[in-house]
Amino acid sequence: MSDDRERDAALARAVRLREQGHPGQARERLVELAERYPEDAEVAYQTAWVHDSLGLETEAVPFYERALGGTGLSPDDRHGAFLGLGSTHRILGSYGAAVRILRGGLEEFPDDPALHAFLAMALYSDGDAREAVRLLLKTLTATSDDRRVREYRRAIEYYADDLNGVHEAHEGEQEEAG
C-alpha cells in the first residue's frame, strides 16, 4: 500500500514538473518510474508524453505502446495515447502505422473529432488525399455550429462521398462542347 502511495506521489511530482515548464526534470523522474513500474500504463503514458514534449518522438513510441498495451488508463489518457502515438508515427514518417493506430483509436472513440482530424492528416501524408478530405468534410459537418455549414450540411456530406462528381460532370460537358 505504501508503494502505491509512493508511486502516486512520485508520478504527481513528475507531471507537475512537466506542467510547470520543466520537462527535462520531469523526463528524468518519469524514466526512473517507468523502469521501476514497467507494467504501469499510466506511468508509461506520462513518460511518452514528456518525451513528445521534448521533441524526442522516437523515444516516446515504446512508452505509448506500453501504455496502450496495458490496463488502467483513464478513457482520457487512453484517448491521448492513441492521438500521441498516431501523431508521433506521422511525424516520424511512419504513415501506415499512424493510420493504423488512429483507426484503432476511432474503434474505441468513434465520434471523436480530434482523432478524425489526426487520421485525416495521416491519410494525407500516406497519399490518400481523397479519403483525408472526405473525412475532414464529414467531421466539419458533424461538429460545426456555424449557421452556413449547418445550412449546407446535406450538400457537403453528399459531395464528401462523391468528391469528383461535379468535376467529372464538367469534364463530360467540356468534351461534348469541344
PDB file of C-alpha atoms in Angstrom:
ATOM      1  CA  MET A   1       0.000   0.000   0.000  1.00  0.00           C
ATOM      2  CA  SER A   2       2.790   2.444   0.813  1.00  0.00           C
ATOM      3  CA  ASP A   3       4.399   1.535  -2.537  1.00  0.00           C
ATOM      4  CA  ASP A   4       1.207   2.659  -4.312  1.00  0.00           C
ATOM      5  CA  ARG A   5       1.201   5.949  -2.409  1.00  0.00           C
ATOM      6  CA  GLU A   6       4.884   6.422  -3.158  1.00  0.00           C
ATOM      7  CA  ARG A   7       4.277   5.761  -6.859  1.00  0.00           C
ATOM      8  CA  ASP A   8       1.290   8.106  -6.950  1.00  0.00           C
ATOM      9  CA  ALA A   9       3.211  10.906  -5.235  1.00  0.00           C
ATOM     10  CA  ALA A  10       6.267  10.481  -7.468  1.00  0.00           C
ATOM     11  CA  LEU A  11       4.098  10.442 -10.594  1.00  0.00           C
ATOM     12  CA  ALA A  12       2.209  13.557  -9.465  1.00  0.00           C
ATOM     13  CA  ARG A  13       5.505  15.394  -8.823  1.00  0.00           C
ATOM     14  CA  ALA A  14       6.841  14.463 -12.263  1.00  0.00           C
ATOM     15  CA  VAL A  15       3.640  15.545 -14.024  1.00  0.00           C
ATOM     16  CA  ARG A  16       3.676  18.810 -12.090  1.00  0.00           C
ATOM     17  CA  LEU A  17       7.267  19.443 -13.231  1.00  0.00           C
ATOM     18  CA  ARG A  18       6.208  18.966 -16.864  1.00  0.00           C
ATOM     19  CA  GLU A  19       3.184  21.216 -16.424  1.00  0.00           C
ATOM     20  CA  GLN A  20       5.314  23.910 -14.773  1.00  0.00           C
ATOM     21  CA  GLY A  21       7.711  24.025 -17.710  1.00  0.00           C
ATOM     22  CA  HIS A  22      10.462  21.668 -16.537  1.00  0.00           C
ATOM     23  CA  PRO A  23      10.119  18.773 -18.973  1.00  0.00           C
ATOM     24  CA  GLY A  24      13.769  17.703 -18.704  1.00  0.00           C
ATOM     25  CA  GLN A  25      13.495  17.162 -14.959  1.00  0.00           C
ATOM     26  CA  ALA A  26      10.119  15.502 -15.426  1.00  0.00           C
ATOM     27  CA  ARG A  27      11.625  13.164 -18.009  1.00  0.00           C
ATOM     28  CA  GLU A  28      14.377  12.038 -15.627  1.00  0.00           C
ATOM     29  CA  ARG A  29      11.844  11.189 -12.942  1.00  0.00           C
ATOM     30  CA  LEU A  30       9.415   9.524 -15.331  1.00  0.00           C
ATOM     31  CA  VAL A  31      12.082   7.336 -16.907  1.00  0.00           C
ATOM     32  CA  GLU A  32      13.035   6.154 -13.401  1.00  0.00           C
ATOM     33  CA  LEU A  33       9.385   5.455 -12.618  1.00  0.00           C
ATOM     34  CA  ALA A  34       8.933   3.588 -15.907  1.00  0.00           C
ATOM     35  CA  GLU A  35      11.899   1.382 -15.028  1.00  0.00           C
ATOM     36  CA  ARG A  36      10.522   0.781 -11.555  1.00  0.00           C
ATOM     37  CA  TYR A  37       6.951   0.143 -12.766  1.00  0.00           C
ATOM     38  CA  PRO A  38       7.340  -1.362 -16.264  1.00  0.00           C
ATOM     39  CA  GLU A  39       3.757  -2.671 -16.373  1.00  0.00           C
ATOM     40  CA  ASP A  40       2.172   0.616 -15.273  1.00  0.00           C
ATOM     41  CA  ALA A  41       0.221   2.064 -18.213  1.00  0.00           C
ATOM     42  CA  GLU A  42      -0.246   5.476 -16.598  1.00  0.00           C
ATOM     43  CA  VAL A  43       3.463   5.883 -15.911  1.00  0.00           C
ATOM     44  CA  ALA A  44       4.205   4.767 -19.484  1.00  0.00           C
ATOM     45  CA  TYR A  45       1.717   7.292 -20.886  1.00  0.00           C
ATOM     46  CA  GLN A  46       3.151  10.177 -18.885  1.00  0.00           C
ATOM     47  CA  THR A  47       6.671   9.126 -19.898  1.00  0.00           C
ATOM     48  CA  ALA A  48       5.659   9.082 -23.570  1.00  0.00           C
ATOM     49  CA  TRP A  49       4.030  12.484 -23.228  1.00  0.00           C
ATOM     50  CA  VAL A  50       7.129  14.113 -21.730  1.00  0.00           C
ATOM     51  CA  HIS A  51       9.327  12.638 -24.466  1.00  0.00           C
ATOM     52  CA  ASP A  52       6.979  14.087 -27.086  1.00  0.00           C
ATOM     53  CA  SER A  53       7.016  17.482 -25.397  1.00  0.00           C
ATOM     54  CA  LEU A  54      10.805  17.461 -25.650  1.00  0.00           C
ATOM     55  CA  GLY A  55      10.769  16.534 -29.338  1.00  0.00           C
ATOM     56  CA  LEU A  56      12.035  13.021 -28.593  1.00  0.00           C
ATOM     57  CA  GLU A  57       9.411  11.255 -30.702  1.00  0.00           C
ATOM     58  CA  THR A  58      11.401   8.083 -31.356  1.00  0.00           C
ATOM     59  CA  GLU A  59      11.899   7.589 -27.626  1.00  0.00           C
ATOM     60  CA  ALA A  60       8.195   8.258 -26.972  1.00  0.00           C
ATOM     61  CA  VAL A  61       6.932   5.410 -29.198  1.00  0.00           C
ATOM     62  CA  PRO A  62       7.698   2.419 -26.927  1.00  0.00           C
ATOM     63  CA  PHE A  63       6.163   4.202 -23.952  1.00  0.00           C
ATOM     64  CA  TYR A  64       2.968   4.949 -25.886  1.00  0.00           C
ATOM     65  CA  GLU A  65       2.851   1.319 -26.997  1.00  0.00           C
ATOM     66  CA  ARG A  66       3.339   0.143 -23.430  1.00  0.00           C
ATOM     67  CA  ALA A  67       0.580   2.483 -22.259  1.00  0.00           C
ATOM     68  CA  LEU A  68      -1.893   1.246 -24.866  1.00  0.00           C
ATOM     69  CA  GLY A  69      -0.939  -2.379 -24.271  1.00  0.00           C
ATOM     70  CA  GLY A  70      -1.516  -2.117 -20.542  1.00  0.00           C
ATOM     71  CA  THR A  71      -4.563  -1.643 -18.395  1.00  0.00           C
ATOM     72  CA  GLY A  72      -5.684   1.033 -16.026  1.00  0.00           C
ATOM     73  CA  LEU A  73      -5.558   4.145 -18.202  1.00  0.00           C
ATOM     74  CA  SER A  74      -8.478   6.510 -17.829  1.00  0.00           C
ATOM     75  CA  PRO A  75     -10.505   6.985 -21.009  1.00  0.00           C
ATOM     76  CA  ASP A  76      -8.999  10.486 -21.425  1.00  0.00           C
ATOM     77  CA  ASP A  77      -5.460   9.153 -21.115  1.00  0.00           C
ATOM     78  CA  ARG A  78      -6.194   6.249 -23.451  1.00  0.00           C
ATOM     79  CA  HIS A  79      -7.578   8.714 -25.986  1.00  0.00           C
ATOM     80  CA  GLY A  80      -4.460  10.859 -25.526  1.00  0.00           C
ATOM     81  CA  ALA A  81      -2.213   7.842 -26.035  1.00  0.00           C
ATOM     82  CA  PHE A  82      -3.890   6.997 -29.351  1.00  0.00           C
ATOM     83  CA  LEU A  83      -3.554  10.607 -30.507  1.00  0.00           C
ATOM     84  CA  GLY A  84       0.012  10.862 -29.267  1.00  0.00           C
ATOM     85  CA  LEU A  85       1.196   7.606 -30.804  1.00  0.00           C
ATOM     86  CA  GLY A  86      -0.590   8.200 -34.099  1.00  0.00           C
ATOM     87  CA  SER A  87       0.729  11.744 -34.362  1.00  0.00           C
ATOM     88  CA  THR A  88       4.231  10.626 -33.399  1.00  0.00           C
ATOM     89  CA  HIS A  89       4.270   7.938 -36.084  1.00  0.00           C
ATOM     90  CA  ARG A  90       3.149  10.550 -38.627  1.00  0.00           C
ATOM     91  CA  ILE A  91       5.908  12.946 -37.556  1.00  0.00           C
ATOM     92  CA  LEU A  92       8.431  10.110 -37.874  1.00  0.00           C
ATOM     93  CA  GLY A  93       7.220   9.316 -41.400  1.00  0.00           C
ATOM     94  CA  SER A  94       5.584   6.015 -40.443  1.00  0.00           C
ATOM     95  CA  TYR A  95       2.328   6.962 -42.138  1.00  0.00           C
ATOM     96  CA  GLY A  96       0.844   3.474 -42.373  1.00  0.00           C
ATOM     97  CA  ALA A  97       1.427   2.925 -38.657  1.00  0.00           C
ATOM     98  CA  ALA A  98      -0.117   6.320 -37.919  1.00  0.00           C
ATOM     99  CA  VAL A  99      -3.239   5.434 -39.907  1.00  0.00           C
ATOM    100  CA  ARG A 100      -3.497   2.027 -38.203  1.00  0.00           C
ATOM    101  CA  ILE A 101      -3.107   3.498 -34.679  1.00  0.00           C
ATOM    102  CA  LEU A 102      -5.580   6.322 -35.270  1.00  0.00           C
ATOM    103  CA  ARG A 103      -8.136   3.921 -36.769  1.00  0.00           C
ATOM    104  CA  GLY A 104      -7.687   1.813 -33.629  1.00  0.00           C
ATOM    105  CA  GLY A 105      -8.396   4.886 -31.553  1.00  0.00           C
ATOM    106  CA  LEU A 106     -11.560   5.510 -33.549  1.00  0.00           C
ATOM    107  CA  GLU A 107     -12.728   1.979 -32.794  1.00  0.00           C
ATOM    108  CA  GLU A 108     -12.781   2.980 -29.119  1.00  0.00           C
ATOM    109  CA  PHE A 109     -13.751   6.639 -29.620  1.00  0.00           C
ATOM    110  CA  PRO A 110     -15.752   6.599 -32.877  1.00  0.00           C
ATOM    111  CA  ASP A 111     -17.203  10.091 -32.643  1.00  0.00           C
ATOM    112  CA  ASP A 112     -14.046  11.921 -31.600  1.00  0.00           C
ATOM    113  CA  PRO A 113     -13.331  14.831 -33.971  1.00  0.00           C
ATOM    114  CA  ALA A 114      -9.687  15.176 -32.880  1.00  0.00           C
ATOM    115  CA  LEU A 115      -8.954  11.558 -33.812  1.00  0.00           C
ATOM    116  CA  HIS A 116     -10.725  12.118 -37.144  1.00  0.00           C
ATOM    117  CA  ALA A 117      -8.619  15.223 -37.809  1.00  0.00           C
ATOM    118  CA  PHE A 118      -5.358  13.451 -36.961  1.00  0.00           C
ATOM    119  CA  LEU A 119      -6.399  10.469 -39.078  1.00  0.00           C
ATOM    120  CA  ALA A 120      -7.095  12.825 -41.979  1.00  0.00           C
ATOM    121  CA  MET A 121      -3.590  14.272 -41.659  1.00  0.00           C
ATOM    122  CA  ALA A 122      -2.091  10.770 -41.555  1.00  0.00           C
ATOM    123  CA  LEU A 123      -4.138   9.683 -44.575  1.00  0.00           C
ATOM    124  CA  TYR A 124      -2.993  12.737 -46.496  1.00  0.00           C
ATOM    125  CA  SER A 125       0.635  12.048 -45.570  1.00  0.00           C
ATOM    126  CA  ASP A 126       0.137   8.434 -46.647  1.00  0.00           C
ATOM    127  CA  GLY A 127      -1.028   9.579 -50.092  1.00  0.00           C
ATOM    128  CA  ASP A 128      -4.785   9.217 -49.657  1.00  0.00           C
ATOM    129  CA  ALA A 129      -5.843  12.845 -50.118  1.00  0.00           C
ATOM    130  CA  ARG A 130      -9.351  11.918 -51.243  1.00  0.00           C
ATOM    131  CA  GLU A 131     -10.131   9.988 -48.030  1.00  0.00           C
ATOM    132  CA  ALA A 132      -8.490  12.740 -45.964  1.00  0.00           C
ATOM    133  CA  VAL A 133     -10.710  15.436 -47.482  1.00  0.00           C
ATOM    134  CA  ARG A 134     -13.800  13.236 -47.198  1.00  0.00           C
ATOM    135  CA  LEU A 135     -13.084  12.645 -43.513  1.00  0.00           C
ATOM    136  CA  LEU A 136     -12.456  16.325 -42.819  1.00  0.00           C
ATOM    137  CA  LEU A 137     -15.678  17.355 -44.550  1.00  0.00           C
ATOM    138  CA  LYS A 138     -17.689  14.779 -42.594  1.00  0.00           C
ATOM    139  CA  THR A 139     -16.058  15.923 -39.358  1.00  0.00           C
ATOM    140  CA  LEU A 140     -16.770  19.548 -40.205  1.00  0.00           C
ATOM    141  CA  THR A 141     -20.463  18.912 -40.781  1.00  0.00           C
ATOM    142  CA  ALA A 142     -20.756  16.768 -37.654  1.00  0.00           C
ATOM    143  CA  THR A 143     -19.097  19.268 -35.335  1.00  0.00           C
ATOM    144  CA  SER A 144     -19.666  22.750 -36.728  1.00  0.00           C
ATOM    145  CA  ASP A 145     -22.066  25.163 -35.111  1.00  0.00           C
ATOM    146  CA  ASP A 146     -21.635  27.599 -37.977  1.00  0.00           C
ATOM    147  CA  ARG A 147     -25.029  28.525 -39.426  1.00  0.00           C
ATOM    148  CA  ARG A 148     -23.882  28.302 -43.042  1.00  0.00           C
ATOM    149  CA  VAL A 149     -22.197  24.944 -42.582  1.00  0.00           C
ATOM    150  CA  ARG A 150     -25.432  23.704 -40.994  1.00  0.00           C
ATOM    151  CA  GLU A 151     -27.486  25.074 -43.914  1.00  0.00           C
ATOM    152  CA  TYR A 152     -25.341  23.215 -46.440  1.00  0.00           C
ATOM    153  CA  ARG A 153     -24.689  20.121 -44.347  1.00  0.00           C
ATOM    154  CA  ARG A 154     -26.509  17.686 -46.637  1.00  0.00           C
ATOM    155  CA  ALA A 155     -24.766  19.020 -49.733  1.00  0.00           C
ATOM    156  CA  ILE A 156     -21.339  18.955 -48.070  1.00  0.00           C
ATOM    157  CA  GLU A 157     -21.901  15.399 -46.869  1.00  0.00           C
ATOM    158  CA  TYR A 158     -23.105  14.334 -50.315  1.00  0.00           C
ATOM    159  CA  TYR A 159     -20.052  15.780 -52.021  1.00  0.00           C
ATOM    160  CA  ALA A 160     -17.766  14.361 -49.344  1.00  0.00           C
ATOM    161  CA  ASP A 161     -18.794  10.934 -50.619  1.00  0.00           C
ATOM    162  CA  ASP A 162     -18.558  11.985 -54.282  1.00  0.00           C
ATOM    163  CA  LEU A 163     -15.693  14.485 -54.368  1.00  0.00           C
ATOM    164  CA  ASN A 164     -15.237  14.241 -58.131  1.00  0.00           C
ATOM    165  CA  GLY A 165     -18.925  14.225 -59.010  1.00  0.00           C
ATOM    166  CA  VAL A 166     -19.128  17.841 -60.145  1.00  0.00           C
ATOM    167  CA  HIS A 167     -15.662  17.822 -61.701  1.00  0.00           C
ATOM    168  CA  GLU A 168     -16.400  14.679 -63.676  1.00  0.00           C
ATOM    169  CA  ALA A 169     -19.714  16.124 -64.883  1.00  0.00           C
ATOM    170  CA  HIS A 170     -17.959  19.295 -66.059  1.00  0.00           C
ATOM    171  CA  GLU A 171     -15.295  17.253 -67.836  1.00  0.00           C
ATOM    172  CA  GLY A 172     -18.012  15.385 -69.714  1.00  0.00           C
ATOM    173  CA  GLU A 173     -19.713  18.661 -70.669  1.00  0.00           C
ATOM    174  CA  GLN A 174     -16.436  20.092 -71.931  1.00  0.00           C
ATOM    175  CA  GLU A 175     -15.812  17.023 -74.073  1.00  0.00           C
ATOM    176  CA  GLU A 176     -19.299  17.298 -75.589  1.00  0.00           C
ATOM    177  CA  ALA A 177     -18.883  21.035 -76.223  1.00  0.00           C
ATOM    178  CA  GLY A 178     -15.355  20.564 -77.700  1.00  0.00           C
TER     179      GLY A 178
END
